mmCIF file of C-alpha atoms in Angstrom:
data_model
loop_
_atom_site.group_PDB
_atom_site.id
_atom_site.type_symbol
_atom_site.label_atom_id
_atom_site.label_comp_id
_atom_site.label_asym_id
_atom_site.label_seq_id
_atom_site.Cartn_x
_atom_site.Cartn_y
_atom_site.Cartn_z
ATOM 1 C CA GLU A 1 -14.622 -3.772 -11.551
ATOM 2 C CA ALA A 2 -15.043 -3.585 -7.673
ATOM 3 C CA GLN A 3 -14.893 0.065 -6.762
ATOM 4 C CA VAL A 4 -15.860 3.030 -4.562
ATOM 5 C CA THR A 5 -16.756 6.049 -6.625
ATOM 6 C CA GLN A 6 -17.149 9.644 -5.316
ATOM 7 C CA ASN A 7 -18.664 12.653 -7.089
ATOM 8 C CA PRO A 8 -17.661 15.311 -7.724
ATOM 9 C CA ARG A 9 -13.811 14.853 -7.648
ATOM 10 C CA TYR A 10 -13.242 18.502 -7.189
ATOM 11 C CA LEU A 11 -15.744 21.207 -5.799
ATOM 12 C CA ILE A 12 -15.316 24.967 -5.144
ATOM 13 C CA THR A 13 -18.328 26.621 -3.264
ATOM 14 C CA VAL A 14 -19.015 29.425 -1.147
ATOM 15 C CA THR A 15 -19.912 29.620 2.436
ATOM 16 C CA GLY A 16 -23.522 28.621 3.266
ATOM 17 C CA LYS A 17 -24.472 26.978 -0.132
ATOM 18 C CA LYS A 18 -25.530 23.319 0.622
ATOM 19 C CA LEU A 19 -23.907 20.651 -1.102
ATOM 20 C CA THR A 20 -23.782 16.817 -1.348
ATOM 21 C CA VAL A 21 -20.836 14.683 -2.177
ATOM 22 C CA THR A 22 -21.943 11.495 -3.364
ATOM 23 C CA CYS A 23 -20.467 7.888 -2.629
ATOM 24 C CA SER A 24 -21.410 4.671 -4.214
ATOM 25 C CA GLN A 25 -20.089 1.010 -3.880
ATOM 26 C CA ASN A 26 -20.621 -2.055 -6.099
ATOM 27 C CA MET A 27 -19.415 -4.743 -3.643
ATOM 28 C CA ASN A 28 -22.548 -5.260 -1.672
ATOM 29 C CA HIS A 29 -20.803 -4.089 1.604
ATOM 30 C CA GLU A 30 -22.504 -3.435 4.687
ATOM 31 C CA TYR A 31 -20.295 -0.875 6.202
ATOM 32 C CA MET A 32 -19.269 2.392 4.822
ATOM 33 C CA SER A 33 -17.618 5.441 6.211
ATOM 34 C CA TRP A 34 -16.502 8.945 5.609
ATOM 35 C CA TYR A 35 -13.141 10.602 6.408
ATOM 36 C CA ARG A 36 -11.668 13.949 5.819
ATOM 37 C CA GLN A 37 -7.875 14.413 5.322
ATOM 38 C CA ASP A 38 -6.011 17.471 6.525
ATOM 39 C CA PRO A 39 -2.195 17.906 6.221
ATOM 40 C CA GLY A 40 -0.436 16.959 9.452
ATOM 41 C CA LEU A 41 -3.709 15.392 10.975
ATOM 42 C CA GLY A 42 -4.048 12.432 8.716
ATOM 43 C CA LEU A 43 -7.489 11.106 8.145
ATOM 44 C CA ARG A 44 -10.352 11.640 10.735
ATOM 45 C CA GLN A 45 -13.519 9.746 10.610
ATOM 46 C CA ILE A 46 -16.783 11.950 10.146
ATOM 47 C CA TYR A 47 -19.545 9.423 10.073
ATOM 48 C CA TYR A 48 -19.983 5.638 9.532
ATOM 49 C CA SER A 49 -22.907 3.405 8.503
ATOM 50 C CA MET A 50 -23.374 -0.288 9.597
ATOM 51 C CA ASN A 51 -25.977 -0.960 7.230
ATOM 52 C CA VAL A 52 -29.096 0.617 5.563
ATOM 53 C CA GLU A 53 -30.609 3.372 7.679
ATOM 54 C CA VAL A 54 -28.133 2.751 10.469
ATOM 55 C CA THR A 55 -25.484 5.427 10.886
ATOM 56 C CA ASP A 56 -23.321 7.033 13.763
ATOM 57 C CA LYS A 57 -20.839 9.681 14.262
ATOM 58 C CA GLY A 58 -17.171 9.402 13.945
ATOM 59 C CA ASP A 59 -14.662 11.873 15.682
ATOM 60 C CA VAL A 60 -15.417 14.882 13.790
ATOM 61 C CA PRO A 61 -19.246 14.950 12.757
ATOM 62 C CA GLU A 62 -19.943 18.601 13.403
ATOM 63 C CA GLY A 63 -21.298 20.460 10.229
ATOM 64 C CA TYR A 64 -21.934 17.180 8.316
ATOM 65 C CA LYS A 65 -24.887 15.081 7.725
ATOM 66 C CA VAL A 66 -25.203 11.596 6.192
ATOM 67 C CA SER A 67 -27.966 8.987 5.091
ATOM 68 C CA ARG A 68 -27.973 5.364 4.003
ATOM 69 C CA LYS A 69 -31.327 4.618 2.138
ATOM 70 C CA GLU A 70 -29.723 2.182 -0.153
ATOM 71 C CA LYS A 71 -26.976 -0.242 0.766
ATOM 72 C CA ARG A 72 -24.655 1.065 -1.910
ATOM 73 C CA ASN A 73 -24.968 4.918 -1.620
ATOM 74 C CA PHE A 74 -23.645 6.849 1.346
ATOM 75 C CA PRO A 75 -23.678 10.512 0.735
ATOM 76 C CA LEU A 76 -22.273 13.211 2.510
ATOM 77 C CA ILE A 77 -24.186 16.477 3.174
ATOM 78 C CA LEU A 78 -23.010 19.877 4.183
ATOM 79 C CA GLU A 79 -25.986 21.868 4.918
ATOM 80 C CA SER A 80 -24.112 25.034 5.263
ATOM 81 C CA PRO A 81 -20.428 24.721 4.447
ATOM 82 C CA SER A 82 -17.776 27.039 6.184
ATOM 83 C CA PRO A 83 -14.076 27.838 5.166
ATOM 84 C CA ASN A 84 -12.895 25.083 7.923
ATOM 85 C CA GLN A 85 -14.573 22.336 5.903
ATOM 86 C CA THR A 86 -12.096 22.733 3.088
ATOM 87 C CA SER A 87 -10.471 19.523 2.947
ATOM 88 C CA LEU A 88 -9.907 16.272 0.886
ATOM 89 C CA TYR A 89 -12.805 13.798 1.724
ATOM 90 C CA PHE A 90 -12.691 10.219 1.262
ATOM 91 C CA CYS A 91 -15.307 7.496 1.393
ATOM 92 C CA ALA A 92 -14.544 4.020 2.231
ATOM 93 C CA SER A 93 -16.655 0.684 2.467
ATOM 94 C CA SER A 94 -15.921 -2.880 4.001
ATOM 95 C CA PRO A 95 -17.875 -6.027 3.957
ATOM 96 C CA SER A 96 -18.837 -5.673 7.609
ATOM 97 C CA GLY A 97 -18.307 -3.413 10.505
ATOM 98 C CA ARG A 98 -18.392 -6.433 12.872
ATOM 99 C CA ARG A 99 -15.293 -8.319 11.933
ATOM 100 C CA SER A 100 -11.997 -7.279 13.154
ATOM 101 C CA THR A 101 -10.270 -8.676 10.082
ATOM 102 C CA ASP A 102 -12.188 -6.566 7.300
ATOM 103 C CA THR A 103 -10.222 -3.913 5.575
ATOM 104 C CA GLN A 104 -11.591 -0.824 4.025
ATOM 105 C CA TYR A 105 -11.727 0.130 0.335
ATOM 106 C CA PHE A 106 -11.347 3.863 -0.523
ATOM 107 C CA GLY A 107 -12.628 6.053 -3.146
ATOM 108 C CA PRO A 108 -10.665 8.383 -5.038
ATOM 109 C CA GLY A 109 -11.288 11.294 -2.871
ATOM 110 C CA THR A 110 -13.258 14.658 -3.383
ATOM 111 C CA ARG A 111 -11.309 17.822 -2.908
ATOM 112 C CA LEU A 112 -13.545 20.785 -1.516
ATOM 113 C CA THR A 113 -12.601 24.163 -1.261
ATOM 114 C CA VAL A 114 -15.293 26.537 0.580
ATOM 115 C CA LEU A 115 -14.744 30.182 -0.007
ATOM 116 C CA ALA B 1 -8.378 6.571 23.996
ATOM 117 C CA GLN B 2 -6.766 4.501 21.269
ATOM 118 C CA SER B 3 -4.611 6.063 18.886
ATOM 119 C CA VAL B 4 -1.339 5.589 16.523
ATOM 120 C CA ALA B 5 1.421 7.934 15.954
ATOM 121 C CA GLN B 6 3.800 8.489 12.896
ATOM 122 C CA PRO B 7 6.792 10.404 14.431
ATOM 123 C CA GLU B 8 8.246 11.070 11.018
ATOM 124 C CA ASP B 9 6.597 13.480 8.496
ATOM 125 C CA GLN B 10 8.930 12.501 5.836
ATOM 126 C CA VAL B 11 11.549 9.576 5.057
ATOM 127 C CA ASN B 12 14.279 9.746 2.443
ATOM 128 C CA VAL B 13 15.751 6.522 1.147
ATOM 129 C CA ALA B 14 18.005 5.793 -1.827
ATOM 130 C CA GLU B 15 16.553 3.163 -4.384
ATOM 131 C CA GLY B 16 17.808 -0.354 -3.544
ATOM 132 C CA ASN B 17 18.423 0.414 0.278
ATOM 133 C CA PRO B 18 15.971 -0.900 2.922
ATOM 134 C CA LEU B 19 13.175 1.403 4.136
ATOM 135 C CA THR B 20 11.359 1.553 7.363
ATOM 136 C CA VAL B 21 8.219 3.858 8.166
ATOM 137 C CA LYS B 22 7.602 4.094 11.889
ATOM 138 C CA CYS B 23 4.264 3.702 13.637
ATOM 139 C CA THR B 24 3.500 3.374 17.332
ATOM 140 C CA TYR B 25 0.099 2.770 18.792
ATOM 141 C CA SER B 26 -1.544 3.351 22.220
ATOM 142 C CA VAL B 27 -4.316 0.899 22.718
ATOM 143 C CA SER B 28 -5.525 -0.898 25.966
ATOM 144 C CA GLY B 29 -5.684 -4.366 24.578
ATOM 145 C CA ASN B 30 -4.391 -6.070 21.637
ATOM 146 C CA PRO B 31 -4.560 -3.964 18.877
ATOM 147 C CA TYR B 32 -5.875 -4.427 15.136
ATOM 148 C CA LEU B 33 -3.332 -2.643 13.046
ATOM 149 C CA PHE B 34 -3.313 -1.397 9.248
ATOM 150 C CA TRP B 35 -1.012 0.154 6.953
ATOM 151 C CA TYR B 36 -2.374 2.120 3.849
ATOM 152 C CA VAL B 37 -0.615 3.843 1.013
ATOM 153 C CA GLN B 38 -1.878 6.747 -0.951
ATOM 154 C CA TYR B 39 -0.310 7.556 -4.437
ATOM 155 C CA PRO B 40 -0.642 10.996 -5.835
ATOM 156 C CA ASN B 41 -4.240 11.852 -6.567
ATOM 157 C CA ARG B 42 -5.547 8.483 -5.611
ATOM 158 C CA GLY B 43 -7.417 6.852 -2.689
ATOM 159 C CA LEU B 44 -5.802 4.977 0.131
ATOM 160 C CA GLN B 45 -4.780 1.260 -0.799
ATOM 161 C CA PHE B 46 -4.596 -1.397 1.782
ATOM 162 C CA LEU B 47 -1.061 -2.848 2.417
ATOM 163 C CA LEU B 48 -1.208 -4.993 5.432
ATOM 164 C CA LYS B 49 -2.792 -5.928 8.634
ATOM 165 C CA TYR B 50 -1.994 -7.440 12.053
ATOM 166 C CA ILE B 51 -4.888 -8.895 13.883
ATOM 167 C CA THR B 52 -3.251 -11.830 15.831
ATOM 168 C CA GLY B 53 -0.703 -14.412 15.244
ATOM 169 C CA ASP B 54 2.723 -13.927 13.746
ATOM 170 C CA ASN B 55 4.591 -10.702 14.766
ATOM 171 C CA LEU B 56 6.061 -10.407 11.139
ATOM 172 C CA VAL B 57 3.171 -9.666 8.681
ATOM 173 C CA LYS B 58 3.655 -9.695 5.042
ATOM 174 C CA GLY B 59 1.607 -7.670 2.622
ATOM 175 C CA SER B 60 1.323 -6.185 -0.831
ATOM 176 C CA TYR B 61 4.313 -5.026 -3.074
ATOM 177 C CA GLY B 62 6.765 -6.604 -0.987
ATOM 178 C CA PHE B 63 6.103 -4.615 2.183
ATOM 179 C CA GLU B 64 6.081 -6.190 5.673
ATOM 180 C CA ALA B 65 5.615 -5.031 9.095
ATOM 181 C CA GLU B 66 6.814 -6.053 12.477
ATOM 182 C CA PHE B 67 4.542 -5.909 15.342
ATOM 183 C CA ASN B 68 6.476 -5.175 18.460
ATOM 184 C CA LYS B 69 4.051 -5.429 21.719
ATOM 185 C CA SER B 70 6.843 -4.486 24.236
ATOM 186 C CA GLN B 71 7.732 -1.240 22.176
ATOM 187 C CA THR B 72 4.004 -0.793 21.215
ATOM 188 C CA SER B 73 5.174 -0.409 17.516
ATOM 189 C CA PHE B 74 4.184 -1.551 13.998
ATOM 190 C CA HIS B 75 6.896 -0.473 11.646
ATOM 191 C CA LEU B 76 6.426 -0.733 7.839
ATOM 192 C CA LYS B 77 9.387 -2.234 6.119
ATOM 193 C CA LYS B 78 10.833 -3.120 2.752
ATOM 194 C CA PRO B 79 14.301 -4.753 2.166
ATOM 195 C CA SER B 80 14.778 -2.924 -1.111
ATOM 196 C CA ALA B 81 13.185 0.373 -1.970
ATOM 197 C CA LEU B 82 11.817 1.126 -5.461
ATOM 198 C CA VAL B 83 11.353 4.781 -6.747
ATOM 199 C CA SER B 84 7.571 3.747 -7.367
ATOM 200 C CA ASP B 85 7.193 3.167 -3.586
ATOM 201 C CA SER B 86 7.391 6.995 -3.248
ATOM 202 C CA ALA B 87 3.802 7.881 -1.661
ATOM 203 C CA LEU B 88 2.214 8.717 1.638
ATOM 204 C CA TYR B 89 1.921 5.992 4.304
ATOM 205 C CA PHE B 90 -0.736 5.817 6.894
ATOM 206 C CA CYS B 91 -0.735 3.588 9.901
ATOM 207 C CA ALA B 92 -4.308 2.900 11.283
ATOM 208 C CA VAL B 93 -5.822 1.112 14.349
ATOM 209 C CA ARG B 94 -9.286 -0.176 14.773
ATOM 210 C CA ASP B 95 -11.176 0.599 17.926
ATOM 211 C CA LEU B 96 -11.523 -2.398 20.064
ATOM 212 C CA TYR B 97 -14.585 -1.709 21.609
ATOM 213 C CA ASN B 98 -16.293 -0.467 18.299
ATOM 214 C CA PHE B 99 -14.899 -2.111 15.295
ATOM 215 C CA ASN B 100 -16.916 0.633 13.344
ATOM 216 C CA LYS B 101 -14.454 3.170 14.211
ATOM 217 C CA PHE B 102 -10.701 3.688 12.921
ATOM 218 C CA TYR B 103 -7.980 5.946 13.906
ATOM 219 C CA PHE B 104 -5.164 7.144 11.566
ATOM 220 C CA GLY B 105 -1.812 8.408 11.974
ATOM 221 C CA SER B 106 -0.714 11.639 10.404
ATOM 222 C CA GLY B 107 0.837 10.303 7.662
ATOM 223 C CA THR B 108 4.545 9.600 6.414
ATOM 224 C CA LYS B 109 5.680 10.770 3.114
ATOM 225 C CA LEU B 110 8.255 8.248 1.504
ATOM 226 C CA ASN B 111 10.783 9.614 -0.907
ATOM 227 C CA VAL B 112 12.844 7.215 -2.763
ATOM 228 C CA LYS B 113 15.624 8.760 -4.688
ATOM 229 C CA PRO B 114 17.081 6.977 -7.955
#
């Protein structure tokens, strides 16, 4: 089944403790992206990747890191999480970032709470 | 800057009645617009998109959207609502100058009552 998977689905952590949220897709997509969803703000793009070893900032990259060493994986790293990073996180992928017609496929989400 | 706005936090409609979820956009040029739906505890699912061509776009689950350039709107519609349509709906626009970037609206919660 074609899908985007994220792990963990739920995470409660404490301020300053480094964490990684994994994202994997099995569709051989070039493009992957991370979003955070907050009430009243919709989804905001954190980082995106056009292909292996090619990443760039979205609108809200502060406090986050990403890497794209393999085509299928795009982990989101919080080196020193803070309470304002408590949010619902979504990973998405699409065949390419170069075509206007491409749509995104979203993972199930990761609910992160930073105490 | 490019953006979309969803002016209603919540829309309530009775089952069987037509529904409209509103979206307006601010884009300097011809926009690439999308609608997604989010069911509880699930990721977003693609419904439909407008790239170019016919102003009336048909999508999944009987939804359609009308692109109106003069009103800069892209409202989502369905002729007859189902209780199972109750969900959170997001409008999104693709950045014209960087296809890798997307901007989402704040979301509209649709409640369809039996």
